[in-house]
Coordinates of C-alpha atoms in Angstrom, one line a residue:
M1 CA 83.8 123.9 172.8
G2 CA 84.5 121.4 170.1
E3 CA 88.0 120.4 169.0
V4 CA 87.8 122.5 165.8
E5 CA 86.3 125.5 167.5
E6 CA 89.1 125.6 170.2
L7 CA 91.8 125.8 167.5
A8 CA 90.0 128.2 165.2
P9 CA 90.6 132.0 165.2
S10 CA 87.9 134.3 166.1
P11 CA 85.4 135.2 163.4
A12 CA 86.8 138.7 163.1
T13 CA 90.2 137.3 162.1
A14 CA 89.1 134.2 160.1
P15 CA 89.4 134.0 156.4
A16 CA 88.6 137.5 155.3
Q17 CA 91.9 138.8 156.8
A18 CA 93.9 135.6 156.3
G19 CA 93.3 135.4 152.6
G20 CA 94.9 136.7 149.5
L21 CA 98.5 136.8 148.6
R22 CA 99.2 139.8 150.8
D23 CA 100.9 137.7 153.5
W24 CA 102.9 135.7 151.1
P25 CA 106.6 136.7 150.7
R26 CA 107.5 138.2 147.4
S27 CA 110.2 135.7 146.7
A28 CA 108.9 132.2 145.6
Y29 CA 111.9 130.6 147.3
S30 CA 111.4 132.5 150.6
W31 CA 107.7 131.6 150.4
F32 CA 108.5 127.9 149.9
T33 CA 111.0 127.8 152.8
A34 CA 108.6 129.8 155.0
T35 CA 105.2 128.1 154.4
G36 CA 105.3 125.7 151.5
R37 CA 108.0 123.3 152.7
A38 CA 106.1 122.1 155.9
P39 CA 102.8 121.0 154.2
M40 CA 104.7 119.5 151.3
A41 CA 107.0 117.5 153.6
A42 CA 104.1 116.6 155.8
W43 CA 102.4 114.9 152.9
F44 CA 105.3 113.6 150.9
V45 CA 107.2 111.8 153.6
P46 CA 104.4 109.6 155.1
H47 CA 102.9 109.1 151.6
A48 CA 106.3 108.0 150.3
V49 CA 106.5 105.5 153.2
L50 CA 103.0 104.2 152.3
T51 CA 103.9 103.9 148.6
V52 CA 107.3 102.1 149.3
I53 CA 105.6 99.6 151.6
M54 CA 102.8 99.0 149.1
L55 CA 105.2 98.5 146.2
A56 CA 107.3 96.1 148.3
I57 CA 104.3 94.0 149.1
L58 CA 103.3 93.9 145.5
D59 CA 106.8 93.1 144.3
S60 CA 106.9 90.1 146.6
S61 CA 103.7 88.9 145.0
G62 CA 105.0 89.3 141.4
M63 CA 103.7 92.8 140.5
G64 CA 106.4 95.3 139.7
P65 CA 106.2 99.0 140.4
S66 CA 105.5 100.0 136.8
A67 CA 102.5 97.6 136.6
A68 CA 101.3 98.7 140.0
L69 CA 101.3 102.4 139.5
R70 CA 99.5 102.2 136.1
H71 CA 97.0 99.6 137.2
W72 CA 93.2 99.8 136.7
D73 CA 92.2 103.4 135.6
G74 CA 95.8 104.2 134.8
N75 CA 95.9 102.0 131.7
W76 CA 92.9 104.0 130.3
Y77 CA 94.7 107.3 130.8
I78 CA 97.9 105.9 129.2
N79 CA 95.8 104.8 126.2
I80 CA 94.3 108.3 125.8
A81 CA 97.7 110.0 126.2
Q82 CA 99.2 107.7 123.6
S83 CA 96.4 107.3 121.1
G84 CA 93.7 109.9 121.8
Y85 CA 90.0 109.1 122.0
I86 CA 88.2 106.5 119.9
H87 CA 86.3 107.8 116.8
Q88 CA 83.5 105.3 116.8
L89 CA 81.2 104.0 119.6
Q90 CA 81.9 100.3 120.4
V91 CA 78.6 98.5 120.9
R92 CA 77.8 94.9 121.8
P93 CA 75.3 92.8 119.8
D94 CA 72.8 93.3 122.6
G95 CA 73.1 97.1 122.3
T96 CA 75.1 97.7 125.4
P97 CA 78.4 99.5 125.1
H98 CA 81.9 98.0 125.5
L99 CA 84.2 99.7 128.0
M100 CA 85.5 102.8 126.1
N101 CA 88.1 105.4 126.9
I102 CA 85.6 108.2 126.3
A103 CA 84.4 107.6 129.9
F104 CA 87.6 109.4 131.1
F105 CA 88.1 113.1 130.9
P106 CA 91.0 114.7 128.9
L107 CA 93.0 117.1 131.1
Y108 CA 95.1 114.6 133.0
P109 CA 96.0 112.3 130.0
Y110 CA 96.8 115.4 127.9
L111 CA 99.1 116.7 130.6
M112 CA 100.8 113.3 130.7
H113 CA 101.2 113.5 126.9
A114 CA 102.7 117.0 127.2
V115 CA 105.2 115.9 129.9
H116 CA 106.1 112.9 127.7
L117 CA 106.8 115.2 124.7
V118 CA 108.9 117.7 126.7
T119 CA 110.9 115.2 128.8
G120 CA 110.9 112.0 126.7
I121 CA 110.1 109.8 129.7
P122 CA 107.5 107.0 129.1
V123 CA 103.9 108.1 129.3
A124 CA 103.2 106.0 132.4
Y125 CA 106.0 107.7 134.4
A126 CA 104.8 111.1 133.0
G127 CA 101.5 110.3 134.7
V128 CA 103.2 109.6 138.0
F129 CA 105.1 112.8 137.7
V130 CA 101.9 114.8 137.0
S131 CA 100.3 113.1 140.1
L132 CA 103.2 113.9 142.4
I133 CA 103.4 117.6 141.3
A134 CA 99.6 117.9 141.6
G135 CA 99.8 116.3 145.1
L136 CA 102.3 118.9 146.3
V137 CA 100.1 121.7 144.9
A138 CA 97.1 120.1 146.6
V139 CA 98.6 119.9 150.1
V140 CA 99.7 123.5 150.0
G141 CA 96.1 124.3 149.1
I142 CA 94.8 122.1 152.0
Y143 CA 97.1 124.0 154.3
Y144 CA 95.9 127.4 153.3
L145 CA 92.3 126.3 153.1
L146 CA 92.1 124.8 156.6
K147 CA 94.6 126.9 158.5
P148 CA 92.3 129.8 159.3
Y149 CA 89.8 127.5 161.0
I150 CA 91.9 124.8 162.7
G151 CA 95.3 126.4 163.2
E152 CA 98.7 125.9 161.6
R153 CA 99.7 122.7 163.4
A154 CA 96.4 121.0 162.7
A155 CA 96.5 122.2 159.0
I156 CA 99.9 120.6 158.6
I157 CA 98.6 117.4 160.2
A158 CA 95.7 117.5 157.8
C159 CA 98.2 117.5 154.9
A160 CA 99.8 114.4 156.4
L161 CA 96.5 112.7 156.9
W162 CA 95.5 113.3 153.3
G163 CA 98.6 111.3 152.3
V164 CA 97.9 108.2 154.4
V165 CA 94.1 107.7 154.6
P166 CA 93.1 104.3 153.2
P167 CA 92.4 105.4 149.6
A168 CA 95.5 107.7 149.5
F169 CA 97.6 105.2 147.6
V170 CA 96.1 106.4 144.3
E171 CA 97.5 109.9 144.8
S172 CA 100.9 108.9 143.3
M173 CA 99.5 106.5 140.7
V174 CA 98.3 107.2 137.2
Y175 CA 95.0 108.4 138.6
T176 CA 93.3 111.9 138.5
E177 CA 92.7 112.2 142.3
A178 CA 95.7 114.4 143.0
L179 CA 95.1 116.8 140.1
F180 CA 91.4 117.0 140.7
T181 CA 91.9 117.7 144.4
A182 CA 94.5 120.4 143.7
L183 CA 92.1 122.2 141.4
C184 CA 89.1 121.9 143.7
V185 CA 91.0 122.9 146.9
W186 CA 92.4 126.0 145.3
A187 CA 89.0 126.8 143.7
M188 CA 87.5 126.6 147.2
W189 CA 90.3 128.7 148.6
A190 CA 89.5 131.4 146.0
L191 CA 85.8 131.1 146.5
L192 CA 86.1 131.9 150.2
R193 CA 87.9 135.1 149.2
E194 CA 85.5 135.8 146.4
K195 CA 88.2 135.7 143.7
W196 CA 85.5 134.9 141.1
L197 CA 87.6 134.7 138.0
T198 CA 90.1 132.4 139.7
V199 CA 87.3 130.2 140.9
A200 CA 85.8 130.0 137.4
A201 CA 89.1 129.1 135.8
L202 CA 90.0 126.4 138.3
T203 CA 86.4 124.9 138.2
I204 CA 86.6 124.8 134.4
L205 CA 89.8 122.9 134.6
A206 CA 88.3 120.6 137.2
G207 CA 85.4 120.0 134.8
L208 CA 88.0 118.8 132.2
T209 CA 89.5 116.4 134.8
R210 CA 86.6 114.5 136.3
S211 CA 82.8 114.3 136.0
T212 CA 82.8 114.6 139.8
V213 CA 83.2 118.3 139.4
T214 CA 79.4 118.2 139.9
M215 CA 80.2 117.9 143.6
I216 CA 81.6 121.3 143.8
L217 CA 79.7 123.1 141.0
P218 CA 76.5 123.6 143.1
V219 CA 78.5 125.3 145.9
V220 CA 80.4 127.5 143.5
C221 CA 77.2 128.6 141.6
L222 CA 75.2 129.2 144.8
A223 CA 78.0 131.3 146.3
A224 CA 78.2 133.4 143.2
L225 CA 74.4 133.8 143.1
I226 CA 74.4 134.9 146.7
A227 CA 77.1 137.5 145.9
I228 CA 75.1 138.7 143.0
V229 CA 71.9 139.0 145.1
K230 CA 73.8 140.9 147.8
R231 CA 75.3 143.1 145.1
H232 CA 78.9 142.7 146.1
G233 CA 80.2 140.3 143.5
G234 CA 79.9 142.5 140.5
W235 CA 80.3 141.2 136.9
R236 CA 82.9 138.8 138.1
A237 CA 80.4 136.8 140.1
W238 CA 78.2 136.6 137.0
V239 CA 81.1 135.3 134.9
C240 CA 81.9 132.7 137.5
M241 CA 78.3 131.4 137.8
L242 CA 77.9 131.2 134.0
T243 CA 81.3 129.8 133.1
A244 CA 82.1 127.4 135.9
P245 CA 80.3 124.5 134.3
L246 CA 82.0 125.0 130.9
G247 CA 84.8 122.5 131.3
L248 CA 82.3 119.7 132.0
L249 CA 80.0 120.8 129.2
A250 CA 82.8 121.3 126.7
F251 CA 83.9 117.6 127.0
L252 CA 80.4 116.3 126.9
G253 CA 79.8 118.6 123.8
F254 CA 82.9 117.3 122.2
L255 CA 81.8 113.7 122.5
G256 CA 78.3 114.7 121.3
L257 CA 79.7 116.2 118.1
R258 CA 82.2 113.3 117.5
F259 CA 79.6 110.5 117.9
H260 CA 76.5 112.5 116.9
R261 CA 74.6 111.8 120.1
L262 CA 74.5 114.1 123.1
D263 CA 74.4 111.3 125.6
A264 CA 77.7 109.6 124.4
W265 CA 79.4 109.9 127.7
F266 CA 76.4 108.8 129.7
F267 CA 76.0 105.8 127.2
A268 CA 79.6 104.8 127.9
Q269 CA 79.0 104.9 131.6
T270 CA 76.4 102.1 131.3
A271 CA 78.9 99.6 130.0
P272 CA 78.8 96.3 131.9
G273 CA 81.4 96.4 134.7
W274 CA 80.9 100.2 135.2
Q275 CA 77.1 100.8 135.1
S276 CA 77.5 104.1 136.8
S277 CA 74.5 106.3 137.3
F278 CA 72.7 108.3 140.0
D279 CA 70.3 105.8 141.6
F280 CA 69.4 107.6 144.9
G281 CA 71.5 105.1 146.9
A282 CA 69.8 101.9 145.8
N283 CA 73.1 100.3 144.9
T284 CA 74.6 101.3 148.2
V285 CA 71.7 99.8 150.1
D286 CA 71.9 96.6 148.1
V287 CA 75.6 96.2 148.8
L288 CA 75.2 96.8 152.5
K289 CA 72.4 94.2 152.7
G290 CA 74.5 91.7 150.8
L291 CA 77.6 92.6 152.9
F292 CA 76.0 91.8 156.2
S293 CA 74.3 88.6 155.0
N294 CA 77.2 87.1 153.1
L295 CA 80.3 88.4 155.0
L296 CA 80.6 85.2 157.2
H297 CA 80.2 82.9 154.2
T298 CA 82.7 84.2 151.7
T299 CA 85.7 86.5 151.4
S300 CA 84.6 88.0 148.1
W301 CA 82.8 90.7 150.0
L302 CA 86.0 91.9 151.7
P303 CA 86.5 94.9 149.3
F304 CA 83.0 96.1 150.2
L305 CA 83.7 95.7 153.9
I306 CA 86.9 97.8 153.5
A307 CA 85.0 100.5 151.6
T308 CA 82.3 100.5 154.3
L309 CA 84.8 100.9 157.1
V310 CA 86.1 104.0 155.4
L311 CA 82.7 105.4 154.6
I312 CA 81.3 105.1 158.1
P313 CA 83.8 107.5 159.7
A314 CA 83.3 109.9 156.7
V315 CA 79.6 109.9 157.4
V316 CA 80.1 110.5 161.2
I317 CA 82.6 113.4 160.6
T318 CA 80.2 115.0 158.1
V319 CA 77.3 114.8 160.6
I320 CA 79.5 116.4 163.2
M321 CA 80.6 119.2 160.8
V322 CA 76.9 119.9 159.9
R323 CA 75.9 120.0 163.6
R324 CA 78.8 122.2 164.8
R325 CA 78.9 124.5 161.7
E326 CA 82.4 125.7 162.7
L327 CA 83.6 125.7 159.1
P328 CA 82.3 128.0 156.3
W329 CA 79.1 126.8 154.8
Q330 CA 80.9 126.5 151.4
L331 CA 83.2 123.8 152.9
I332 CA 80.4 122.0 154.7
G333 CA 78.2 122.1 151.6
W334 CA 81.0 120.8 149.4
T335 CA 81.7 117.9 151.8
L336 CA 78.0 117.1 152.1
V337 CA 77.3 117.1 148.4
T338 CA 80.5 114.9 147.8
L339 CA 79.4 112.4 150.4
L340 CA 75.8 112.2 149.1
V341 CA 76.8 111.8 145.5
A342 CA 79.3 109.1 146.4
L343 CA 76.6 107.2 148.3
M344 CA 73.8 107.7 145.9
T345 CA 75.6 106.7 142.7
S346 CA 75.8 103.2 141.4
G347 CA 78.9 101.7 140.0
T348 CA 82.0 100.2 141.8
Y349 CA 81.1 100.3 145.5
A350 CA 84.8 99.6 146.4
A351 CA 85.8 102.9 144.7
K352 CA 83.5 105.1 146.8
P353 CA 86.2 106.0 149.4
R354 CA 88.4 107.3 146.6
F355 CA 85.7 109.7 145.5
L356 CA 86.0 111.3 149.0
L357 CA 89.7 112.2 148.7
P358 CA 88.9 115.8 147.3
A359 CA 86.6 116.5 150.3
V360 CA 89.6 117.6 152.4
A361 CA 87.3 119.3 155.0
L362 CA 86.8 115.8 156.3
L363 CA 90.3 116.0 157.6
A364 CA 89.7 119.1 159.8
I365 CA 88.2 117.3 162.9
P366 CA 90.7 114.4 163.1
A367 CA 93.6 116.8 162.4
A368 CA 92.4 119.1 165.2
A369 CA 92.1 116.2 167.6
L370 CA 95.6 114.9 166.7
A371 CA 97.1 118.4 167.1
K372 CA 96.3 118.2 170.8
T373 CA 98.1 114.9 171.3
R374 CA 101.8 114.2 172.1
R375 CA 104.2 114.1 169.3
S376 CA 104.8 110.4 169.8
T377 CA 101.1 109.7 169.6
L378 CA 100.9 111.8 166.4
W379 CA 103.7 110.0 164.7
A380 CA 102.4 106.6 165.8
S381 CA 99.0 107.4 164.3
I382 CA 100.4 108.7 161.0
G383 CA 102.7 105.6 160.8
A384 CA 99.9 103.2 161.5
L385 CA 97.7 104.8 158.9
A386 CA 100.6 104.6 156.4
V387 CA 100.9 100.9 157.0
I388 CA 97.1 100.4 156.8
G389 CA 97.0 102.4 153.6
A390 CA 99.9 100.4 152.0
C391 CA 98.2 97.1 152.8
N392 CA 94.9 98.5 151.5
G393 CA 96.5 99.6 148.2
A394 CA 98.4 96.3 147.8
Y395 CA 95.1 94.4 148.3
F396 CA 93.2 96.4 145.8
L397 CA 95.9 96.4 143.1
N398 CA 96.7 92.7 143.1
F399 CA 94.3 90.7 145.2
A400 CA 90.9 92.2 145.0
H401 CA 88.7 91.7 141.9
F402 CA 87.3 95.3 142.2
P403 CA 89.1 98.5 141.2
P404 CA 89.8 101.1 143.9

């Protein structure tokens, strides 16, 4: 048997009987002490170590914690939280767009603004607060999502791994990854239990957070359609299938009305420096060709090498998942679509590993393997990944010329 299979419960006891809130204690505090504390601590402690090491490295090079945690995309979200979206498209003389804040979706910056209004803390720190809370919510979801298939110990290890993988440094920054992962993970948890209205609500919110909701929407809609065909989803499955895309469509529609062109968001994505579009992997192939031909001659390709070293294991794990088929098809499908979209979309190649953070099923196989090791080996592995992740974050935030 494979590593995941050996730890998984029998099909008769897997998710159908493990789901729902029936096994949760009625008291929120007793639930937290019984099951919520372990996955939260498993993520928070090693991720805090990663963040502290990263900030120490950056501070020694002249970048303070505030500048570091709001760097790159964070400044765009802070701009939206403080000033809202622009009211006029900004176009260059040659017809190409300037970089505009309409490329970023509204839920995260509006949550930042709400926290700022309630607490009075600066908007940047409100963003960090939202990310940390979302991260805690996400890891509890990871725990409940993976536990029926890889066991409790491995599920807790998966929470730790999510906090220290190379792109994990953005989870506590002013970035949307933690919030988006929390929404997607709990949507998938609800999907596996056919809680259709919950799935719809969470997917709508995810669609207001990132355009990459398109990585989970096909799985959600297909699962709802299958339930409808089999006549066990009822009207709720219909509602889920028809409303799940509304978050994404609502923001695109809002921009269309504001700027009187339906492709306003897509137009913004073509700005020089971003140039993000679905190109069937042409950009990825070009980068890999350039990487192997130029790596020995210049260090400017180092960000692409780092990204490639993260993507290769993700591809291998996905292939193993597809071949073994030990996880539900919904998890496998979500992972496969996420990987394919990341590889087949142009834009900043160095940021592709970050796009894989919500695909938490990738953690199942390495977590199951680490669950069989000695405690010293486990701690050494998590510690080593934390150091690697910290160095990776420091490099991308202050030394690389490409955003993570």
